[in-house]
PDB file of C-alpha atoms and ligand atoms in Angstrom:
ATOM      1  CA  UNK U 822      25.171   3.294   1.079  1.00  0.00           C
ATOM      2  CA  UNK U 823      24.460   5.704   3.975  1.00  0.00           C
ATOM      3  CA  UNK U 824      20.925   4.016   5.931  1.00  0.00           C
ATOM      4  CA  UNK U 825      17.535   6.000   4.780  1.00  0.00           C
ATOM      5  CA  UNK U 826      14.660   5.675   6.718  1.00  0.00           C
ATOM      6  CA  UNK U 827      11.426   3.567   5.767  1.00  0.00           C
ATOM      7  CA  UNK U 828       9.180   5.556   8.122  1.00  0.00           C
ATOM      8  CA  UNK U 829       9.463   9.032   8.743  1.00  0.00           C
ATOM      9  CA  UNK U 830       9.732  10.063  12.408  1.00  0.00           C
ATOM     10  CA  UNK U 831       5.545  10.209  13.262  1.00  0.00           C
ATOM     11  CA  UNK U 832       4.637  14.057  13.171  1.00  0.00           C
ATOM     12  CA  UNK U 833       7.859  15.282  10.965  1.00  0.00           C
ATOM     13  CA  UNK U 834       7.210  16.984   8.169  1.00  0.00           C
ATOM     14  CA  UNK U 835       8.256  14.792   5.081  1.00  0.00           C
ATOM     15  CA  UNK U 836      10.266  16.053   2.024  1.00  0.00           C
ATOM     16  CA  UNK U 837      10.654  13.283  -0.758  1.00  0.00           C
ATOM     17  CA  UNK U 838      13.887  14.842  -1.944  1.00  0.00           C
ATOM     18  CA  UNK U 839      15.582  13.454   1.380  1.00  0.00           C
ATOM     19  CA  UNK U 840      14.819   9.986  -0.258  1.00  0.00           C
ATOM     20  CA  UNK U 841      16.495   7.787  -2.624  1.00  0.00           C
ATOM     21  CA  UNK U 842      14.185   6.223  -5.168  1.00  0.00           C
ATOM     22  CA  UNK U 843      17.612   4.328  -6.141  1.00  0.00           C
ATOM     23  CA  UNK U 844      18.353   3.562  -2.716  1.00  0.00           C
ATOM     24  CA  UNK U 845      18.710  -0.624  -1.890  1.00  0.00           C
ATOM     25  CA  UNK U 846      20.501  -0.515   1.508  1.00  0.00           C
ATOM     26  CA  UNK U 847      23.784  -3.384   1.266  1.00  0.00           C
ATOM     27  CA  UNK U 848      21.217  -5.616  -1.137  1.00  0.00           C
ATOM     28  CA  UNK U 849      22.304  -6.664  -4.655  1.00  0.00           C
ATOM     29  CA  UNK U 850      19.776  -8.071  -6.744  1.00  0.00           C
ATOM     30  CA  UNK U 851      20.817 -11.752  -5.432  1.00  0.00           C
ATOM     31  CA  UNK U 852      21.232 -11.220  -2.279  1.00  0.00           C
ATOM     32  CA  UNK U 853      17.943  -9.196  -2.092  1.00  0.00           C
ATOM     33  CA  UNK U 854      16.582 -12.434  -3.941  1.00  0.00           C
ATOM     34  CA  UNK U 855      17.614 -14.969  -1.150  1.00  0.00           C
ATOM     35  CA  UNK U 856      15.958 -12.682   1.422  1.00  0.00           C
ATOM     36  CA  UNK U 857      13.103 -12.461  -0.571  1.00  0.00           C
ATOM     37  CA  UNK U 858      12.566 -16.203  -0.950  1.00  0.00           C
ATOM     38  CA  UNK U 859      12.855 -17.040   2.703  1.00  0.00           C
ATOM     39  CA  UNK U 860      10.612 -13.748   3.603  1.00  0.00           C
ATOM     40  CA  UNK U 861       7.798 -15.356   1.456  1.00  0.00           C
ATOM     41  CA  UNK U 862       7.967 -18.875   3.125  1.00  0.00           C
ATOM     42  CA  UNK U 863       7.548 -17.123   6.365  1.00  0.00           C
ATOM     43  CA  UNK U 864       4.969 -14.866   4.658  1.00  0.00           C
ATOM     44  CA  UNK U 865       2.847 -18.301   3.880  1.00  0.00           C
ATOM     45  CA  UNK U 866       3.259 -19.848   7.436  1.00  0.00           C
ATOM     46  CA  UNK U 867       2.240 -16.460   9.201  1.00  0.00           C
ATOM     47  CA  UNK U 868      -0.821 -16.145   7.052  1.00  0.00           C
ATOM     48  CA  UNK U 869      -2.102 -19.402   7.199  1.00  0.00           C
ATOM     49  CA  UNK U 870      -1.873 -19.025  11.343  1.00  0.00           C
ATOM     50  CA  UNK U 871      -3.590 -14.820  10.886  1.00  0.00           C
ATOM     51  CA  UNK U 872      -6.470 -17.084   9.098  1.00  0.00           C
ATOM     52  CA  UNK U 873      -6.963 -20.000  10.779  1.00  0.00           C
ATOM     53  CA  UNK U 874      -6.751 -17.845  14.509  1.00  0.00           C
ATOM     54  CA  UNK U 875      -9.397 -15.256  12.966  1.00  0.00           C
ATOM     55  CA  UNK U 876      -9.399 -12.480  15.402  1.00  0.00           C
ATOM     56  CA  UNK U 877      -7.000 -10.022  13.694  1.00  0.00           C
ATOM     57  CA  UNK U 878      -7.079  -8.400  10.166  1.00  0.00           C
ATOM     58  CA  UNK U 879      -4.337  -6.647   7.712  1.00  0.00           C
ATOM     59  CA  UNK U 880      -5.269  -3.827   5.834  1.00  0.00           C
ATOM     60  CA  UNK U 881      -2.388  -2.796   3.286  1.00  0.00           C
ATOM     61  CA  UNK U 882      -2.770   0.583   1.519  1.00  0.00           C
ATOM     62  CA  UNK U 883      -0.589   1.029  -2.062  1.00  0.00           C
ATOM     63  CA  UNK U 884       0.272   4.193  -3.045  1.00  0.00           C
ATOM     64  CA  UNK U 885       2.030   5.624  -6.211  1.00  0.00           C
ATOM     65  CA  UNK U 886       2.174   7.871  -9.232  1.00  0.00           C
ATOM     66  CA  UNK U 887       1.114   5.816 -12.696  1.00  0.00           C
ATOM     67  CA  UNK U 888       3.667   3.303 -13.367  1.00  0.00           C
ATOM     68  CA  UNK U 889       5.184   3.166  -9.783  1.00  0.00           C
ATOM     69  CA  UNK U 890       4.666  -0.396  -9.808  1.00  0.00           C
ATOM     70  CA  UNK U 891       1.492  -1.198  -7.648  1.00  0.00           C
ATOM     71  CA  UNK U 892       0.506  -3.881  -9.635  1.00  0.00           C
ATOM     72  CA  UNK U 893       4.023  -5.386  -9.888  1.00  0.00           C
ATOM     73  CA  UNK U 894       3.854  -5.177  -6.264  1.00  0.00           C
ATOM     74  CA  UNK U 895       0.567  -6.964  -5.554  1.00  0.00           C
ATOM     75  CA  UNK U 896       1.751  -9.991  -8.044  1.00  0.00           C
ATOM     76  CA  UNK U 897       5.158 -10.316  -6.304  1.00  0.00           C
ATOM     77  CA  UNK U 898       4.692  -9.631  -2.807  1.00  0.00           C
ATOM     78  CA  UNK U 899       1.411 -11.832  -2.320  1.00  0.00           C
ATOM     79  CA  UNK U 900       2.688 -14.879  -4.680  1.00  0.00           C
ATOM     80  CA  UNK U 901       2.649 -17.362  -2.003  1.00  0.00           C
ATOM     81  CA  UNK U 902      -0.378 -16.427  -0.051  1.00  0.00           C
ATOM     82  CA  UNK U 903      -3.928 -18.660   0.356  1.00  0.00           C
ATOM     83  CA  UNK U 904      -6.572 -17.106  -2.099  1.00  0.00           C
ATOM     84  CA  UNK U 905      -8.802 -17.551   0.331  1.00  0.00           C
ATOM     85  CA  UNK U 906      -7.584 -14.899   2.823  1.00  0.00           C
ATOM     86  CA  UNK U 907      -6.489 -12.387   0.671  1.00  0.00           C
ATOM     87  CA  UNK U 908      -8.408  -9.648  -1.352  1.00  0.00           C
ATOM     88  CA  UNK U 909      -7.149  -6.415  -3.466  1.00  0.00           C
ATOM     89  CA  UNK U 910      -9.797  -3.863  -3.691  1.00  0.00           C
ATOM     90  CA  UNK U 911      -8.815  -1.082  -6.501  1.00  0.00           C
ATOM     91  CA  UNK U 912     -10.148   2.436  -6.172  1.00  0.00           C
ATOM     92  CA  UNK U 913     -10.910   4.062  -9.418  1.00  0.00           C
ATOM     93  CA  UNK U 914     -13.084   7.121  -9.927  1.00  0.00           C
ATOM     94  CA  UNK U 915     -15.801   7.083  -8.198  1.00  0.00           C
ATOM     95  CA  UNK U 916     -19.292   5.876  -9.315  1.00  0.00           C
ATOM     96  CA  UNK U 917     -22.351   8.299  -8.810  1.00  0.00           C
ATOM     97  CA  UNK U 918     -23.036   6.346  -6.051  1.00  0.00           C
ATOM     98  CA  UNK U 919     -19.773   6.786  -4.391  1.00  0.00           C
ATOM     99  CA  UNK U 920     -19.902  10.672  -5.102  1.00  0.00           C
ATOM    100  CA  UNK U 921     -23.409  10.699  -3.235  1.00  0.00           C
ATOM    101  CA  UNK U 922     -22.039   9.219   0.159  1.00  0.00           C
ATOM    102  CA  UNK U 923     -19.126  10.675   1.974  1.00  0.00           C
ATOM    103  CA  UNK U 924     -15.666   9.949   0.750  1.00  0.00           C
ATOM    104  CA  UNK U 925     -15.235   7.113   2.939  1.00  0.00           C
ATOM    105  CA  UNK U 926     -18.169   5.059   2.342  1.00  0.00           C
ATOM    106  CA  UNK U 927     -16.722   3.321  -0.249  1.00  0.00           C
ATOM    107  CA  UNK U 928     -13.610   2.389   1.447  1.00  0.00           C
ATOM    108  CA  UNK U 929     -15.012   1.344   4.496  1.00  0.00           C
ATOM    109  CA  UNK U 930     -16.678  -1.349   2.914  1.00  0.00           C
ATOM    110  CA  UNK U 931     -13.839  -2.506   1.744  1.00  0.00           C
ATOM    111  CA  UNK U 932     -11.860  -2.934   5.026  1.00  0.00           C
ATOM    112  CA  UNK U 933     -10.968  -6.385   6.060  1.00  0.00           C
ATOM    113  CA  UNK U 934     -12.903  -9.224   8.276  1.00  0.00           C
ATOM    114  CA  UNK U 935     -10.941 -10.478  10.776  1.00  0.00           C
ATOM    115  CA  UNK U 936      -8.308 -13.236   9.604  1.00  0.00           C
ATOM    116  CA  UNK U 937      -8.302 -11.666   6.367  1.00  0.00           C
ATOM    117  CA  UNK U 938      -5.701  -9.529   4.805  1.00  0.00           C
ATOM    118  CA  UNK U 939      -6.908  -6.661   2.412  1.00  0.00           C
ATOM    119  CA  UNK U 940      -4.797  -4.608  -0.359  1.00  0.00           C
ATOM    120  CA  UNK U 941      -5.713  -1.398  -1.164  1.00  0.00           C
ATOM    121  CA  UNK U 942      -4.654  -0.601  -4.705  1.00  0.00           C
ATOM    122  CA  UNK U 943      -5.202   3.136  -4.359  1.00  0.00           C
ATOM    123  CA  UNK U 944      -7.139   4.138  -1.489  1.00  0.00           C
ATOM    124  CA  UNK U 945      -8.772   6.877   0.053  1.00  0.00           C
ATOM    125  CA  UNK U 946      -5.458   8.380   0.112  1.00  0.00           C
ATOM    126  CA  UNK U 947      -6.823   9.116  -3.785  1.00  0.00           C
ATOM    127  CA  UNK U 948      -8.901  12.248  -2.112  1.00  0.00           C
ATOM    128  CA  UNK U 949      -6.010  14.222  -0.869  1.00  0.00           C
ATOM    129  CA  UNK U 950      -4.289  13.071  -3.898  1.00  0.00           C
ATOM    130  CA  UNK U 951      -5.822  13.225  -7.263  1.00  0.00           C
ATOM    131  CA  UNK U 952      -8.656  15.324  -5.644  1.00  0.00           C
ATOM    132  CA  UNK U 953      -6.462  18.089  -4.109  1.00  0.00           C
ATOM    133  CA  UNK U 954      -4.268  18.689  -7.051  1.00  0.00           C
ATOM    134  CA  UNK U 955      -7.069  19.055  -9.488  1.00  0.00           C
ATOM    135  CA  UNK U 956      -9.425  20.665  -6.687  1.00  0.00           C
ATOM    136  CA  UNK U 957     -12.121  17.891  -7.469  1.00  0.00           C
ATOM    137  CA  UNK U 958     -13.773  19.153  -4.503  1.00  0.00           C
ATOM    138  CA  UNK U 959     -13.183  23.053  -3.011  1.00  0.00           C
ATOM    139  CA  UNK U 960     -10.009  22.479  -0.341  1.00  0.00           C
ATOM    140  CA  UNK U 961     -12.115  24.036   2.404  1.00  0.00           C
ATOM    141  CA  UNK U 962     -13.582  20.438   2.198  1.00  0.00           C
ATOM    142  CA  UNK U 963     -10.173  18.560   1.724  1.00  0.00           C
ATOM    143  CA  UNK U 964      -8.542  20.033   3.870  1.00  0.00           C
ATOM    144  CA  UNK U 965     -10.442  18.313   6.710  1.00  0.00           C
ATOM    145  CA  UNK U 966      -9.636  15.006   4.905  1.00  0.00           C
ATOM    146  CA  UNK U 967      -7.070  14.442   6.680  1.00  0.00           C
ATOM    147  CA  UNK U 968      -8.174  14.364  10.229  1.00  0.00           C
ATOM    148  CA  UNK U 969     -11.023  12.153   9.023  1.00  0.00           C
ATOM    149  CA  UNK U 970      -8.143   9.715   7.464  1.00  0.00           C
ATOM    150  CA  UNK U 971      -6.547   9.403  10.883  1.00  0.00           C
ATOM    151  CA  UNK U 972     -10.064   9.153  13.065  1.00  0.00           C
ATOM    152  CA  UNK U 973     -11.044   6.325  10.305  1.00  0.00           C
ATOM    153  CA  UNK U 974      -7.837   5.133  10.705  1.00  0.00           C
ATOM    154  CA  UNK U 975      -7.867   4.696  14.421  1.00  0.00           C
ATOM    155  CA  UNK U 976     -11.322   3.270  14.393  1.00  0.00           C
ATOM    156  CA  UNK U 977      -9.918  -0.199  12.341  1.00  0.00           C
ATOM    157  CA  UNK U 978      -6.705  -0.022  14.480  1.00  0.00           C
ATOM    158  CA  UNK U 979      -9.195  -0.273  17.640  1.00  0.00           C
ATOM    159  CA  UNK U 980     -10.970  -2.893  15.947  1.00  0.00           C
ATOM    160  CA  UNK U 981      -7.922  -5.740  15.794  1.00  0.00           C
ATOM    161  CA  UNK U 982      -7.011  -4.360  12.103  1.00  0.00           C
ATOM    162  CA  UNK U 983      -2.872  -3.450  11.871  1.00  0.00           C
ATOM    163  CA  UNK U 984      -2.775  -1.032   8.938  1.00  0.00           C
ATOM    164  CA  UNK U 985       0.494  -0.382   6.623  1.00  0.00           C
ATOM    165  CA  UNK U 986       0.414   2.174   3.924  1.00  0.00           C
ATOM    166  CA  UNK U 987       3.300   1.670   1.540  1.00  0.00           C
ATOM    167  CA  UNK U 988       4.251   4.758  -0.983  1.00  0.00           C
ATOM    168  CA  UNK U 989       6.299   3.218  -4.426  1.00  0.00           C
ATOM    169  CA  UNK U 990       8.670   5.741  -4.623  1.00  0.00           C
ATOM    170  CA  UNK U 991      10.034   6.177  -7.941  1.00  0.00           C
ATOM    171  CA  UNK U 992      12.057   9.176  -9.884  1.00  0.00           C
ATOM    172  CA  UNK U 993      10.470  11.510 -12.625  1.00  0.00           C
ATOM    173  CA  UNK U 994      13.193   9.773 -15.226  1.00  0.00           C
ATOM    174  CA  UNK U 995      11.914   6.323 -14.008  1.00  0.00           C
ATOM    175  CA  UNK U 996       8.729   6.995 -14.675  1.00  0.00           C
ATOM    176  CA  UNK U 997       9.332   8.214 -18.415  1.00  0.00           C
ATOM    177  CA  UNK U 998      11.280   4.660 -19.074  1.00  0.00           C
ATOM    178  CA  UNK U 999       7.947   3.063 -17.851  1.00  0.00           C
ATOM    179  CA  UNK U1000       6.150   5.133 -19.705  1.00  0.00           C
ATOM    180  CA  UNK U1001       7.788   4.569 -22.670  1.00  0.00           C
ATOM    181  CA  UNK U1002       8.231   0.784 -22.009  1.00  0.00           C
ATOM    182  CA  UNK U1003       4.391   0.516 -22.085  1.00  0.00           C
ATOM    183  CA  UNK U1004       4.422   2.735 -25.487  1.00  0.00           C
ATOM    184  CA  UNK U1005       6.257   0.050 -26.845  1.00  0.00           C
ATOM    185  CA  UNK U1006       4.834  -2.873 -25.804  1.00  0.00           C
ATOM    186  CA  UNK U1007       1.543  -3.284 -27.014  1.00  0.00           C
ATOM    187  CA  UNK U1008       0.388  -5.742 -24.527  1.00  0.00           C
ATOM    188  CA  UNK U1009       1.003  -3.009 -21.978  1.00  0.00           C
ATOM    189  CA  UNK U1010      -1.242  -0.744 -23.898  1.00  0.00           C
ATOM    190  CA  UNK U1011      -3.975  -1.325 -21.912  1.00  0.00           C
ATOM    191  CA  UNK U1012      -2.483   0.302 -19.282  1.00  0.00           C
ATOM    192  CA  UNK U1013      -1.767   3.162 -20.919  1.00  0.00           C
ATOM    193  CA  UNK U1014      -4.297   6.140 -20.322  1.00  0.00           C
ATOM    194  CA  UNK U1015      -3.825   9.431 -22.216  1.00  0.00           C
ATOM    195  CA  UNK U1016      -4.967  11.220 -18.889  1.00  0.00           C
ATOM    196  CA  UNK U1017      -1.638   9.642 -17.250  1.00  0.00           C
ATOM    197  CA  UNK U1018       0.638  12.405 -19.411  1.00  0.00           C
ATOM    198  CA  UNK U1019      -1.511  15.535 -17.441  1.00  0.00           C
ATOM    199  CA  UNK U1020      -0.721  13.382 -14.002  1.00  0.00           C
ATOM    200  CA  UNK U1021       3.099  13.518 -15.356  1.00  0.00           C
ATOM    201  CA  UNK U1022       2.621  17.431 -16.189  1.00  0.00           C
ATOM    202  CA  UNK U1023       1.267  17.891 -12.519  1.00  0.00           C
ATOM    203  CA  UNK U1024       4.321  16.410 -10.959  1.00  0.00           C
ATOM    204  CA  UNK U1025       5.377  18.658  -8.375  1.00  0.00           C
ATOM    205  CA  UNK U1026       1.931  19.251  -7.570  1.00  0.00           C
ATOM    206  CA  UNK U1027       1.359  15.279  -6.683  1.00  0.00           C
ATOM    207  CA  UNK U1028       4.472  15.210  -5.210  1.00  0.00           C
ATOM    208  CA  UNK U1029       3.439  17.869  -2.654  1.00  0.00           C
ATOM    209  CA  UNK U1030       0.473  16.238  -2.336  1.00  0.00           C
ATOM    210  CA  UNK U1031       2.161  12.864  -1.383  1.00  0.00           C
ATOM    211  CA  UNK U1032       3.764  14.727   0.984  1.00  0.00           C
ATOM    212  CA  UNK U1033       0.646  16.229   2.984  1.00  0.00           C
ATOM    213  CA  UNK U1034      -0.670  13.542   3.490  1.00  0.00           C
ATOM    214  CA  UNK U1035       2.432  11.101   5.050  1.00  0.00           C
ATOM    215  CA  UNK U1036       3.397  14.358   7.178  1.00  0.00           C
ATOM    216  CA  UNK U1037      -0.117  14.409   8.390  1.00  0.00           C
ATOM    217  CA  UNK U1038      -1.472  11.005   8.068  1.00  0.00           C
ATOM    218  CA  UNK U1039       1.880   9.208   9.568  1.00  0.00           C
ATOM    219  CA  UNK U1040       0.636   7.425  12.696  1.00  0.00           C
ATOM    220  CA  UNK U1041       1.805   5.080  15.031  1.00  0.00           C
ATOM    221  CA  UNK U1042      -0.795   2.763  14.377  1.00  0.00           C
ATOM    222  CA  UNK U1043      -0.985   3.336  10.430  1.00  0.00           C
ATOM    223  CA  UNK U1044       2.405   3.734   9.266  1.00  0.00           C
ATOM    224  CA  UNK U1045       3.827   5.342   6.051  1.00  0.00           C
ATOM    225  CA  UNK U1046       6.286   3.531   4.890  1.00  0.00           C
ATOM    226  CA  UNK U1047       8.239   5.278   2.145  1.00  0.00           C
ATOM    227  CA  UNK U1048       9.634   2.170  -0.462  1.00  0.00           C
ATOM    228  CA  UNK U1049      12.435   3.003  -2.988  1.00  0.00           C
ATOM    229  CA  UNK U1050      11.104   1.476  -5.668  1.00  0.00           C
ATOM    230  CA  UNK U1051      13.356   2.299  -9.115  1.00  0.00           C
ATOM    231  CA  UNK U1052      14.553  -1.206  -8.332  1.00  0.00           C
ATOM    232  CA  UNK U1053      12.066  -3.630  -8.365  1.00  0.00           C
ATOM    233  CA  UNK U1054      13.700  -6.073  -6.781  1.00  0.00           C
ATOM    234  CA  UNK U1055      14.747  -4.035  -4.089  1.00  0.00           C
ATOM    235  CA  UNK U1056      10.503  -2.464  -3.628  1.00  0.00           C
ATOM    236  CA  UNK U1057       9.443  -6.414  -3.436  1.00  0.00           C
ATOM    237  CA  UNK U1058      11.854  -7.155  -0.713  1.00  0.00           C
ATOM    238  CA  UNK U1059      11.324  -3.919   1.733  1.00  0.00           C
ATOM    239  CA  UNK U1060       7.371  -4.430   1.048  1.00  0.00           C
ATOM    240  CA  UNK U1061       7.385  -8.170   2.299  1.00  0.00           C
ATOM    241  CA  UNK U1062       9.836  -7.525   4.912  1.00  0.00           C
ATOM    242  CA  UNK U1063       7.540  -4.839   6.301  1.00  0.00           C
ATOM    243  CA  UNK U1064       4.584  -7.357   6.109  1.00  0.00           C
ATOM    244  CA  UNK U1065       6.325 -10.286   7.821  1.00  0.00           C
ATOM    245  CA  UNK U1066       7.572  -7.972  10.517  1.00  0.00           C
ATOM    246  CA  UNK U1067       4.111  -6.686  11.319  1.00  0.00           C
ATOM    247  CA  UNK U1068       2.302 -10.183  10.916  1.00  0.00           C
ATOM    248  CA  UNK U1069       5.579 -11.452  13.543  1.00  0.00           C
ATOM    249  CA  UNK U1070       4.260  -8.643  16.093  1.00  0.00           C
ATOM    250  CA  UNK U1071       0.878  -9.728  15.928  1.00  0.00           C
ATOM    251  CA  UNK U1072       0.632 -12.424  18.348  1.00  0.00           C
ATOM    252  CA  UNK U1073      -0.485 -14.918  15.971  1.00  0.00           C
ATOM    253  CA  UNK U1074      -1.477 -18.200  17.434  1.00  0.00           C
ATOM    254  CA  UNK U1075      -3.675 -20.943  15.888  1.00  0.00           C
ATOM    255  CA  UNK U1076      -6.994 -21.565  17.958  1.00  0.00           C
ATOM    256  CA  UNK U1077      -7.080 -24.395  20.612  1.00  0.00           C
ATOM    257  CA  UNK U1078      -8.012 -27.494  19.849  1.00  0.00           C
ATOM    258  CA  UNK U1079     -11.962 -28.522  20.522  1.00  0.00           C
ATOM    259  CA  UNK U1080     -11.701 -30.140  24.344  1.00  0.00           C
ATOM    260  CA  UNK U1081     -11.750 -34.026  23.403  1.00  0.00           C
ATOM    261  CA  UNK U1082     -10.529 -34.014  20.118  1.00  0.00           C
ATOM    262  CA  UNK U1083      -7.252 -36.003  21.905  1.00  0.00           C
ATOM    263  CA  UNK U1084     -10.117 -38.869  22.001  1.00  0.00           C
ATOM    264  CA  UNK U1085     -11.351 -38.716  18.893  1.00  0.00           C
ATOM    265  CA  UNK U1086     -11.590 -41.989  17.097  1.00  0.00           C
ATOM    266  CA  UNK U1087     -12.053 -41.904  13.246  1.00  0.00           C
ATOM    267  CA  UNK U1088     -14.741 -45.011  12.292  1.00  0.00           C
ATOM    268  CA  UNK U1089     -14.409 -47.345   9.719  1.00  0.00           C
TER     269      UNK U1089
HETATM  270  P1  AMP A1230      -5.902   3.237 -12.576  1.00  0.00           P
HETATM  271  O1  AMP A1230      -5.454   2.741 -10.930  1.00  0.00           O
HETATM  272  O2  AMP A1230      -4.534   3.529 -13.483  1.00  0.00           O
HETATM  273  O3  AMP A1230      -6.896   2.175 -12.960  1.00  0.00           O
HETATM  274  O4  AMP A1230      -6.557   4.562 -12.627  1.00  0.00           O
HETATM  275  C1  AMP A1230      -7.785   4.841 -11.577  1.00  0.00           C
HETATM  276  C2  AMP A1230      -7.526   6.531 -11.647  1.00  0.00           C
HETATM  277  O5  AMP A1230      -8.677   6.794 -11.205  1.00  0.00           O
HETATM  278  C3  AMP A1230      -6.700   7.177 -11.449  1.00  0.00           C
HETATM  279  O6  AMP A1230      -6.593   7.680 -12.315  1.00  0.00           O
HETATM  280  C4  AMP A1230      -7.086   7.871 -10.409  1.00  0.00           C
HETATM  281  O7  AMP A1230      -6.635   8.903  -9.606  1.00  0.00           O
HETATM  282  C5  AMP A1230      -8.757   7.744 -10.588  1.00  0.00           C
HETATM  283  N1  AMP A1230      -8.883   7.725  -8.833  1.00  0.00           N
HETATM  284  C6  AMP A1230      -8.974   7.010  -7.735  1.00  0.00           C
HETATM  285  N2  AMP A1230      -9.433   7.759  -6.563  1.00  0.00           N
HETATM  286  C7  AMP A1230     -10.199   8.562  -7.099  1.00  0.00           C
HETATM  287  C8  AMP A1230     -11.378   9.547  -6.495  1.00  0.00           C
HETATM  288  N3  AMP A1230     -11.493   9.755  -5.090  1.00  0.00           N
HETATM  289  N4  AMP A1230     -11.242  10.751  -7.345  1.00  0.00           N
HETATM  290  C9  AMP A1230     -10.965  11.133  -8.569  1.00  0.00           C
HETATM  291  N5  AMP A1230     -10.391  10.084  -9.212  1.00  0.00           N
HETATM  292  C10 AMP A1230     -10.033   9.087  -8.509  1.00  0.00           C
HETATM  293 MG1   MG A1231      -3.253   4.042 -15.077  1.00  0.00          MG
END
């Protein structure tokens, strides 16, 4: 398979039609599973050190259309990590209190403390996606959000938080299949919101809104990853790999022992 970029070139215009949601590189299901298991082991080791060192943090932003696989990614990619060092913040429709503040107010409160990993299941990007597509605030307002988002993410990056943003890229046909599967399976009915049909009808508008977000907010300090996500096994591998590579680059070290620890005698 011809190699496909994972991260768009910074400042280049993103066209999602350049990204194949079926792409799986040189992997098949088996070779991907083998590599995924190895990476999971390394991920758990690195997370332990991040937690012990407690000087840096990691923020993972997950965005996708309905059925894109955000929940499945969280369950699979973070399955082996120590729950004390990780949490998930899910952003639904803003509350009245949220709406009485600026759009980043509810987001900022959920950013990770040092030593922690936080996963955003949806995020501040909803304010340039659902909000933009449905004109929930005037264009003159949401137009300025891209700049605010870049400045906000820079603030976090300058405060020892590494940021990784993932767009789980599925095709419209794949979404149809997944929505049908949800309709057919009573244990998945809770995931089906009738409003999701409206969002599907707005598919093209959403794709444009995603392209704008990934064009304008793809910075070196907070890069977007366009994850081919029609195949769950490839999606999980790609996200795990990006997280592990980032942690590897963070110069993680266990903190030094307290002076005198080598002379400690454990009393009987
Ligand atoms: P789900 O993630 O499937 O539970 O759905 C959450 C819903 O909340 C989605 O339809 C989102 O588009 C919506 N949502 C999240 N953030 C916002 C926001 N800032 N403004 C309006 N709707 C939002
Ligand atoms: Mg939903």
